mmCIF file of C-alpha atoms and ligand atoms in Angstrom:
data_model
loop_
_atom_site.group_PDB
_atom_site.id
_atom_site.type_symbol
_atom_site.label_atom_id
_atom_site.label_comp_id
_atom_site.label_asym_id
_atom_site.label_seq_id
_atom_site.Cartn_x
_atom_site.Cartn_y
_atom_site.Cartn_z
ATOM 1 C CA MET A 24 -22.395 16.117 -6.135
ATOM 2 C CA THR A 25 -23.368 13.403 -3.631
ATOM 3 C CA LEU A 26 -20.561 11.026 -2.715
ATOM 4 C CA ARG A 27 -21.288 7.508 -1.596
ATOM 5 C CA LEU A 28 -18.840 4.809 -0.573
ATOM 6 C CA ILE A 29 -19.135 1.175 -1.421
ATOM 7 C CA ALA A 30 -17.015 -1.553 0.172
ATOM 8 C CA ALA A 31 -15.637 -4.239 -2.100
ATOM 9 C CA PRO A 32 -15.726 -7.620 -0.331
ATOM 10 C CA GLY A 33 -13.274 -7.630 2.578
ATOM 11 C CA ALA A 34 -13.017 -3.837 2.961
ATOM 12 C CA ALA A 35 -16.023 -3.195 5.219
ATOM 13 C CA ALA A 36 -14.157 -1.970 8.313
ATOM 14 C CA LEU A 37 -11.959 0.534 6.483
ATOM 15 C CA THR A 38 -14.927 1.721 4.405
ATOM 16 C CA ARG A 39 -16.932 2.413 7.577
ATOM 17 C CA ARG A 40 -14.037 4.459 8.967
ATOM 18 C CA LEU A 41 -13.801 6.460 5.757
ATOM 19 C CA SER A 42 -17.531 6.981 5.656
ATOM 20 C CA ALA A 43 -17.450 8.368 9.209
ATOM 21 C CA LYS A 44 -14.488 10.625 8.468
ATOM 22 C CA LEU A 45 -16.006 11.946 5.240
ATOM 23 C CA ASP A 46 -19.514 12.007 6.695
ATOM 24 C CA VAL A 47 -20.957 10.334 3.602
ATOM 25 C CA PRO A 48 -23.300 7.337 3.341
ATOM 26 C CA LEU A 49 -22.401 3.773 2.459
ATOM 27 C CA CYS A 50 -24.011 1.902 -0.423
ATOM 28 C CA ARG A 51 -25.097 -1.655 0.260
ATOM 29 C CA LEU A 52 -23.524 -4.319 -1.899
ATOM 30 C CA GLU A 53 -24.655 -7.916 -2.006
ATOM 31 C CA SER A 54 -21.882 -10.130 -3.231
ATOM 32 C CA ARG A 55 -21.493 -13.876 -3.380
ATOM 33 C CA ARG A 56 -20.143 -16.655 -5.537
ATOM 34 C CA PHE A 57 -22.214 -19.039 -7.558
ATOM 35 C CA ALA A 58 -21.441 -22.749 -7.197
ATOM 36 C CA ASP A 59 -19.249 -22.569 -10.296
ATOM 37 C CA GLY A 60 -17.148 -19.789 -8.777
ATOM 38 C CA GLU A 61 -18.596 -16.932 -10.832
ATOM 39 C CA THR A 62 -19.403 -13.685 -9.034
ATOM 40 C CA TYR A 63 -22.901 -12.386 -8.218
ATOM 41 C CA LEU A 64 -23.221 -8.679 -7.379
ATOM 42 C CA ARG A 65 -26.187 -6.511 -6.514
ATOM 43 C CA ILE A 66 -25.967 -2.831 -5.590
ATOM 44 C CA ASP A 67 -28.833 -2.326 -3.201
ATOM 45 C CA ASP A 68 -28.977 1.500 -3.184
ATOM 46 C CA GLU A 69 -29.641 4.350 -5.567
ATOM 47 C CA VAL A 70 -26.432 5.414 -7.317
ATOM 48 C CA GLU A 71 -27.742 7.328 -10.323
ATOM 49 C CA GLY A 72 -26.083 10.732 -10.535
ATOM 50 C CA CYS A 73 -23.910 10.036 -7.471
ATOM 51 C CA ASP A 74 -20.147 9.986 -7.215
ATOM 52 C CA ILE A 75 -19.095 6.575 -6.001
ATOM 53 C CA ALA A 76 -15.852 5.622 -4.298
ATOM 54 C CA VAL A 77 -15.253 1.877 -4.305
ATOM 55 C CA VAL A 78 -12.965 0.880 -1.424
ATOM 56 C CA ALA A 79 -10.951 -2.283 -2.038
ATOM 57 C CA GLN A 80 -8.173 -3.873 0.015
ATOM 58 C CA LEU A 81 -6.392 -5.917 -2.618
ATOM 59 C CA ARG A 82 -4.240 -8.328 -0.627
ATOM 60 C CA ASP A 83 -5.070 -11.238 -2.941
ATOM 61 C CA PRO A 84 -5.704 -9.375 -6.176
ATOM 62 C CA ASP A 85 -6.253 -12.190 -8.656
ATOM 63 C CA PRO A 86 -9.520 -13.514 -7.188
ATOM 64 C CA GLN A 87 -10.586 -9.988 -6.195
ATOM 65 C CA LEU A 88 -10.147 -8.205 -9.510
ATOM 66 C CA ALA A 89 -12.997 -9.716 -11.525
ATOM 67 C CA GLY A 90 -15.599 -8.650 -8.938
ATOM 68 C CA LEU A 91 -14.042 -5.175 -8.717
ATOM 69 C CA LEU A 92 -14.261 -4.646 -12.465
ATOM 70 C CA PHE A 93 -17.845 -5.970 -12.599
ATOM 71 C CA LEU A 94 -18.729 -3.585 -9.776
ATOM 72 C CA ALA A 95 -17.261 -0.545 -11.563
ATOM 73 C CA ASP A 96 -19.051 -1.496 -14.780
ATOM 74 C CA THR A 97 -22.382 -2.034 -13.000
ATOM 75 C CA LEU A 98 -22.083 1.332 -11.241
ATOM 76 C CA ARG A 99 -21.651 3.028 -14.604
ATOM 77 C CA GLU A 100 -24.583 1.121 -16.103
ATOM 78 C CA LEU A 101 -26.728 2.237 -13.176
ATOM 79 C CA GLY A 102 -25.871 5.861 -13.913
ATOM 80 C CA ALA A 103 -23.204 6.730 -11.327
ATOM 81 C CA ALA A 104 -21.457 10.010 -12.170
ATOM 82 C CA LYS A 105 -17.771 9.452 -11.421
ATOM 83 C CA VAL A 106 -16.578 6.064 -10.189
ATOM 84 C CA GLY A 107 -13.359 6.147 -8.186
ATOM 85 C CA LEU A 108 -11.223 3.458 -6.627
ATOM 86 C CA VAL A 109 -9.737 3.745 -3.146
ATOM 87 C CA ALA A 110 -7.154 0.960 -3.094
ATOM 88 C CA PRO A 111 -4.853 1.755 -0.158
ATOM 89 C CA TYR A 112 -2.548 -1.064 -1.272
ATOM 90 C CA LEU A 113 -1.865 -1.061 -4.978
ATOM 91 C CA PRO A 114 -0.844 -4.579 -6.000
ATOM 92 C CA TYR A 115 1.459 -5.706 -8.810
ATOM 93 C CA MET A 116 3.722 -2.669 -8.535
ATOM 94 C CA ARG A 117 6.851 -4.778 -8.047
ATOM 95 C CA GLN A 118 6.759 -6.422 -11.483
ATOM 96 C CA ASP A 119 7.722 -3.114 -13.035
ATOM 97 C CA MET A 120 9.989 -4.270 -15.848
ATOM 98 C CA ARG A 121 10.570 -7.233 -18.123
ATOM 99 C CA PHE A 122 13.362 -8.956 -16.200
ATOM 100 C CA LEU A 123 13.392 -11.907 -18.655
ATOM 101 C CA PRO A 124 12.349 -11.829 -22.307
ATOM 102 C CA GLY A 125 8.627 -12.410 -22.723
ATOM 103 C CA GLU A 126 7.660 -11.631 -19.132
ATOM 104 C CA ALA A 127 4.466 -9.720 -18.406
ATOM 105 C CA VAL A 128 5.052 -6.261 -16.953
ATOM 106 C CA THR A 129 1.994 -6.609 -14.751
ATOM 107 C CA SER A 130 2.316 -3.195 -13.090
ATOM 108 C CA ARG A 131 1.632 -1.712 -16.521
ATOM 109 C CA SER A 132 -1.076 -4.220 -17.479
ATOM 110 C CA LEU A 133 -3.019 -3.713 -14.256
ATOM 111 C CA ALA A 134 -2.685 0.055 -14.656
ATOM 112 C CA LYS A 135 -4.329 -0.146 -18.076
ATOM 113 C CA ILE A 136 -7.202 -2.265 -16.736
ATOM 114 C CA ILE A 137 -7.842 -0.035 -13.701
ATOM 115 C CA SER A 138 -7.523 3.134 -15.795
ATOM 116 C CA ALA A 139 -10.211 1.874 -18.167
ATOM 117 C CA ALA A 140 -12.609 0.895 -15.394
ATOM 118 C CA PHE A 141 -12.414 3.889 -13.020
ATOM 119 C CA ASP A 142 -12.336 7.688 -13.220
ATOM 120 C CA TRP A 143 -9.924 8.281 -10.358
ATOM 121 C CA LEU A 144 -7.671 6.387 -7.983
ATOM 122 C CA VAL A 145 -6.467 7.080 -4.452
ATOM 123 C CA THR A 146 -3.797 4.872 -2.948
ATOM 124 C CA VAL A 147 -1.180 4.845 -0.195
ATOM 125 C CA GLU A 148 2.580 4.565 -0.781
ATOM 126 C CA PRO A 149 2.645 2.583 -4.016
ATOM 127 C CA HIS A 150 5.880 0.693 -4.637
ATOM 128 C CA LEU A 151 7.502 3.181 -7.000
ATOM 129 C CA HIS A 152 10.881 1.856 -7.924
ATOM 130 C CA ARG A 153 11.434 1.749 -11.655
ATOM 131 C CA HIS A 154 8.281 3.767 -12.376
ATOM 132 C CA ALA A 155 9.012 7.319 -11.237
ATOM 133 C CA SER A 156 5.341 8.109 -10.641
ATOM 134 C CA LEU A 157 1.942 6.461 -10.990
ATOM 135 C CA ASP A 158 1.156 8.793 -13.846
ATOM 136 C CA GLU A 159 3.740 6.965 -15.962
ATOM 137 C CA ILE A 160 1.454 3.946 -16.135
ATOM 138 C CA TYR A 161 -2.003 5.000 -14.846
ATOM 139 C CA HIS A 162 -4.122 7.072 -17.182
ATOM 140 C CA LEU A 163 -6.736 8.389 -14.797
ATOM 141 C CA THR A 164 -6.594 10.975 -12.040
ATOM 142 C CA THR A 165 -4.400 9.607 -9.273
ATOM 143 C CA ALA A 166 -3.594 10.709 -5.760
ATOM 144 C CA VAL A 167 -0.969 9.170 -3.527
ATOM 145 C CA VAL A 168 -1.199 9.342 0.246
ATOM 146 C CA PRO A 169 2.295 9.177 1.739
ATOM 147 C CA SER A 170 2.656 6.800 4.666
ATOM 148 C CA ALA A 171 5.659 8.543 6.222
ATOM 149 C CA PRO A 172 3.757 11.096 8.382
ATOM 150 C CA ALA A 173 1.671 8.394 10.078
ATOM 151 C CA VAL A 174 4.633 6.024 10.462
ATOM 152 C CA ALA A 175 6.866 8.801 11.850
ATOM 153 C CA ALA A 176 4.192 9.871 14.346
ATOM 154 C CA TRP A 177 3.819 6.274 15.526
ATOM 155 C CA VAL A 178 7.586 5.813 15.921
ATOM 156 C CA GLN A 179 7.902 9.081 17.840
ATOM 157 C CA THR A 180 5.276 8.118 20.373
ATOM 158 C CA GLN A 181 5.847 4.357 20.650
ATOM 159 C CA VAL A 182 9.603 3.735 20.484
ATOM 160 C CA ALA A 183 12.245 5.055 22.874
ATOM 161 C CA HIS A 184 15.472 6.292 21.212
ATOM 162 C CA PRO A 185 14.617 4.954 17.750
ATOM 163 C CA HIS A 186 17.137 4.668 14.932
ATOM 164 C CA ILE A 187 15.361 4.090 11.619
ATOM 165 C CA VAL A 188 16.821 1.298 9.499
ATOM 166 C CA GLY A 189 16.036 0.358 5.902
ATOM 167 C CA PRO A 190 16.349 -3.379 5.152
ATOM 168 C CA ASP A 191 17.714 -2.716 1.639
ATOM 169 C CA GLU A 192 18.722 0.120 -0.665
ATOM 170 C CA GLU A 193 15.255 0.275 -2.237
ATOM 171 C CA SER A 194 13.768 1.248 1.092
ATOM 172 C CA GLU A 195 15.814 4.442 1.394
ATOM 173 C CA ARG A 196 13.045 6.456 -0.232
ATOM 174 C CA TRP A 197 10.494 5.894 2.551
ATOM 175 C CA VAL A 198 13.013 5.350 5.355
ATOM 176 C CA SER A 199 14.595 8.775 4.800
ATOM 177 C CA GLU A 200 11.160 10.437 4.830
ATOM 178 C CA VAL A 201 10.140 8.725 8.056
ATOM 179 C CA ALA A 202 13.453 9.630 9.703
ATOM 180 C CA ALA A 203 13.213 13.287 8.645
ATOM 181 C CA LEU A 204 9.637 13.610 9.907
ATOM 182 C CA ALA A 205 10.425 11.831 13.178
ATOM 183 C CA GLY A 206 13.615 13.864 13.615
ATOM 184 C CA ARG A 207 15.657 10.689 13.968
ATOM 185 C CA PRO A 208 18.768 9.331 12.224
ATOM 186 C CA TYR A 209 18.546 6.569 9.664
ATOM 187 C CA THR A 210 20.773 3.909 8.111
ATOM 188 C CA VAL A 211 20.110 1.595 5.197
ATOM 189 C CA PHE A 212 21.467 -1.932 4.785
ATOM 190 C CA GLU A 213 23.582 -2.581 1.721
ATOM 191 C CA LYS A 214 23.387 -5.962 0.035
ATOM 192 C CA LEU A 215 26.798 -7.425 -0.780
ATOM 193 C CA ARG A 216 26.794 -10.457 -3.038
ATOM 194 C CA ARG A 217 29.605 -12.748 -1.832
ATOM 195 C CA SER A 218 28.830 -15.463 -4.370
ATOM 196 C CA ASP A 219 25.926 -16.610 -6.537
ATOM 197 C CA ASP A 220 24.081 -17.913 -3.489
ATOM 198 C CA VAL A 221 25.396 -15.818 -0.625
ATOM 199 C CA VAL A 222 24.110 -12.310 -0.052
ATOM 200 C CA GLU A 223 25.343 -10.466 2.997
ATOM 201 C CA LEU A 224 23.652 -7.464 4.569
ATOM 202 C CA VAL A 225 26.066 -4.756 5.635
ATOM 203 C CA LEU A 226 25.348 -1.641 7.682
ATOM 204 C CA PRO A 227 27.522 1.325 6.769
ATOM 205 C CA GLU A 228 27.160 3.188 10.083
ATOM 206 C CA VAL A 229 27.146 0.918 13.082
ATOM 207 C CA GLN A 230 28.562 3.039 15.898
ATOM 208 C CA VAL A 231 25.913 5.761 15.632
ATOM 209 C CA MET A 232 23.243 3.137 16.250
ATOM 210 C CA ARG A 233 24.612 1.823 19.539
ATOM 211 C CA GLY A 234 22.236 2.484 22.431
ATOM 212 C CA HIS A 235 19.261 3.040 20.106
ATOM 213 C CA THR A 236 16.300 0.819 19.294
ATOM 214 C CA PRO A 237 16.479 -0.195 15.640
ATOM 215 C CA VAL A 238 13.199 0.409 13.815
ATOM 216 C CA LEU A 239 13.133 -1.404 10.494
ATOM 217 C CA VAL A 240 10.821 0.295 7.998
ATOM 218 C CA ASP A 241 9.765 -1.136 4.641
ATOM 219 C CA ASP A 242 6.866 -0.467 2.308
ATOM 220 C CA ILE A 243 5.690 -4.077 1.995
ATOM 221 C CA ILE A 244 6.001 -7.153 4.166
ATOM 222 C CA ALA A 245 5.092 -9.974 1.774
ATOM 223 C CA SER A 246 6.974 -13.226 2.417
ATOM 224 C CA GLY A 247 8.731 -11.456 5.307
ATOM 225 C CA GLN A 248 12.144 -12.611 4.023
ATOM 226 C CA THR A 249 13.581 -9.111 3.545
ATOM 227 C CA MET A 250 12.616 -7.966 7.030
ATOM 228 C CA ALA A 251 13.578 -11.267 8.712
ATOM 229 C CA MET A 252 17.054 -11.176 7.182
ATOM 230 C CA ALA A 253 17.578 -7.629 8.480
ATOM 231 C CA VAL A 254 16.270 -8.567 11.950
ATOM 232 C CA LYS A 255 18.696 -11.499 12.190
ATOM 233 C CA ARG A 256 21.593 -9.358 11.034
ATOM 234 C CA LEU A 257 20.856 -6.631 13.593
ATOM 235 C CA LEU A 258 20.650 -9.192 16.396
ATOM 236 C CA ALA A 259 23.895 -10.828 15.255
ATOM 237 C CA MET A 260 25.540 -7.399 15.456
ATOM 238 C CA GLY A 261 24.455 -7.067 19.089
ATOM 239 C CA PHE A 262 21.619 -4.572 18.715
ATOM 240 C CA ALA A 263 18.393 -4.705 20.694
ATOM 241 C CA PRO A 264 15.556 -6.698 19.088
ATOM 242 C CA PRO A 265 14.226 -4.408 16.360
ATOM 243 C CA VAL A 266 10.731 -3.067 15.906
ATOM 244 C CA CYS A 267 9.490 -3.846 12.366
ATOM 245 C CA VAL A 268 7.188 -1.436 10.573
ATOM 246 C CA GLY A 269 5.665 -2.434 7.244
ATOM 247 C CA VAL A 270 3.319 -0.053 5.462
ATOM 248 C CA HIS A 271 1.388 -2.765 3.616
ATOM 249 C CA ALA A 272 0.768 -5.952 5.604
ATOM 250 C CA VAL A 273 0.576 -8.464 2.789
ATOM 251 C CA PHE A 274 1.944 -11.197 5.097
ATOM 252 C CA ALA A 275 1.921 -14.072 2.641
ATOM 253 C CA GLY A 276 2.178 -17.584 4.078
ATOM 254 C CA ASP A 277 4.045 -17.723 7.370
ATOM 255 C CA ALA A 278 5.541 -14.216 7.202
ATOM 256 C CA ALA A 279 4.383 -13.329 10.720
ATOM 257 C CA GLY A 280 5.910 -16.515 12.167
ATOM 258 C CA LEU A 281 9.115 -15.922 10.239
ATOM 259 C CA LEU A 282 9.531 -12.471 11.765
ATOM 260 C CA GLN A 283 8.716 -13.719 15.230
ATOM 261 C CA ARG A 284 11.249 -16.561 14.947
ATOM 262 C CA ALA A 285 13.852 -14.135 13.557
ATOM 263 C CA GLY A 286 13.581 -12.213 16.852
ATOM 264 C CA ALA A 287 11.603 -9.049 16.059
ATOM 265 C CA ALA A 288 10.526 -7.191 19.200
ATOM 266 C CA ARG A 289 7.282 -6.052 17.606
ATOM 267 C CA VAL A 290 5.775 -6.016 14.118
ATOM 268 C CA VAL A 291 3.326 -3.276 13.163
ATOM 269 C CA SER A 292 1.719 -2.064 9.948
ATOM 270 C CA CYS A 293 -0.589 0.600 8.545
ATOM 271 C CA ASN A 294 -4.229 -0.345 8.035
ATOM 272 C CA THR A 295 -4.009 -0.280 4.228
ATOM 273 C CA LEU A 296 -4.606 -4.053 4.370
ATOM 274 C CA ALA A 297 -6.511 -5.469 7.321
ATOM 275 C CA HIS A 298 -4.156 -7.520 9.508
ATOM 276 C CA PRO A 299 -3.648 -8.157 13.245
ATOM 277 C CA SER A 300 -0.430 -6.086 13.040
ATOM 278 C CA ASN A 301 -2.362 -2.918 12.060
ATOM 279 C CA ALA A 302 -1.349 -0.221 14.550
ATOM 280 C CA ILE A 303 -0.990 2.844 12.341
ATOM 281 C CA ASP A 304 -4.224 4.376 11.110
ATOM 282 C CA VAL A 305 -4.024 6.086 7.717
ATOM 283 C CA SER A 306 -7.791 6.463 7.245
ATOM 284 C CA GLY A 307 -7.748 10.180 8.114
ATOM 285 C CA ALA A 308 -5.191 10.946 5.401
ATOM 286 C CA LEU A 309 -7.039 8.674 2.964
ATOM 287 C CA ALA A 310 -10.347 10.425 3.606
ATOM 288 C CA GLU A 311 -8.747 13.816 3.076
ATOM 289 C CA ALA A 312 -7.207 12.596 -0.200
ATOM 290 C CA VAL A 313 -10.608 11.371 -1.417
ATOM 291 C CA ARG A 314 -12.194 14.730 -0.561
ATOM 292 C CA VAL A 315 -9.508 16.716 -2.377
ATOM 293 C CA GLU A 316 -9.495 14.311 -5.308
ATOM 294 C CA LEU A 317 -13.221 14.698 -5.867
ATOM 295 C CA GLU A 318 -13.018 18.474 -5.683
ATOM 296 C CA CYS A 319 -10.300 18.391 -8.329
ATOM 297 C CA VAL A 320 -12.139 15.914 -10.551
ATOM 298 C CA HIS A 321 -15.177 18.167 -10.542
ATOM 299 C CA ALA A 322 -13.233 21.383 -10.899
ATOM 300 C CA GLY A 323 -11.760 19.849 -14.042
ATOM 301 C CA GLU A 324 -8.284 20.669 -12.783
ATOM 302 C CA GLU A 325 -6.768 17.488 -14.172
ATOM 303 C CA GLU A 326 -6.568 16.606 -17.801
ATOM 304 C CA GLY A 327 -6.740 12.813 -17.939
ATOM 305 C CA SER A 328 -4.119 12.152 -15.290
ATOM 306 C CA GLY A 329 -2.163 13.877 -12.595
ATOM 307 C CA SER A 330 -1.987 13.976 -8.872
ATOM 308 C CA ALA A 331 -4.380 15.997 -6.816
ATOM 309 C CA PHE A 332 -3.169 15.245 -3.313
ATOM 310 C CA ALA A 333 0.387 14.239 -2.742
ATOM 311 C CA GLY A 334 1.110 12.297 -5.878
ATOM 312 C CA ARG A 335 4.540 11.474 -7.067
HETATM 313 C C1 LIG B 14 11.085 -4.631 -2.292
HETATM 314 O O1 LIG B 14 11.220 -4.213 -3.387
HETATM 315 C C2 LIG B 14 10.081 -4.121 -1.319
HETATM 316 O O2 LIG B 14 10.337 -2.802 -0.956
HETATM 317 C C3 LIG B 14 10.054 -5.008 -0.097
HETATM 318 O O3 LIG B 14 11.305 -4.998 0.516
HETATM 319 C C4 LIG B 14 9.720 -6.416 -0.491
HETATM 320 O O4 LIG B 14 8.622 -6.405 -1.336
HETATM 321 C C5 LIG B 14 9.419 -7.263 0.709
HETATM 322 O O5 LIG B 14 9.087 -8.548 0.257
HETATM 323 P P1 LIG B 14 9.283 -9.820 1.160
HETATM 324 O O6 LIG B 14 8.547 -9.588 2.437
HETATM 325 O O7 LIG B 14 8.698 -10.927 0.350
HETATM 326 O O8 LIG B 14 10.751 -10.013 1.375
#
């Protein structure tokens, strides 16, 4: 089966990398907005009978989703065989429960929409907190690329005497993986609520960190508040300015400035979302996941859902 890649608007650079790594052609997509804001799409290549992987970097998902769904539908109408989605950053995963009565559980809603539109999904390090795995909410074939190997390799080569630090308890999952792969120790901040308004970050093991460079690792840098708070706390405790590693560089608003003002030595991210902080390339692992995923889809090894690569 012939595989072709198609870049959703904004994902051209990553799609070119994937196309080179997989040695498969790109499909041309013309995309623009009409004056009233509606989306115009034209697929300017033959797709009939081909497997298509749509690559989308969903930093700002609300305006991006309509075009993505139209694209998937058009590909099917034009006779594409299997239509997959490569979304290295999977948005909406943090609204994973109804915190207040009547709230939308948008992780679940988006999963239903994506599952109906595509045949398979490959992503990197989704924010799995209250959902144990993607397969709980996504009903298509899914594969998860872990970010820890690439992050650990970067830390090993770029930081002298690193001590991996998680900015909150939720981060322990990825922080412990990075530390194990890098062969380095790790510590995770605990949040202590002193009053309704005052939350204090506490490090359980301080002495073991002395003389090391703290490397804060989190899955997402969005507003930058979580990371900035941890940076300030580490500096107040007398540690060297920390290196901040975020897997997904959402960087909403002034997040980059916030981290700089907090005193971070360096801020880097994986290239799941294009951003000037991208220093860790995950395109090789992504390409391999796409290759394996397609083999599995065609071998009929999955029944409706399941993980072909490194899902969890
Ligand atoms: C939390 O659940 C995540 O793992 C991140 O810590 C969080 O999303 C970061 O968000 P922000 O940059 O807005 O503090």
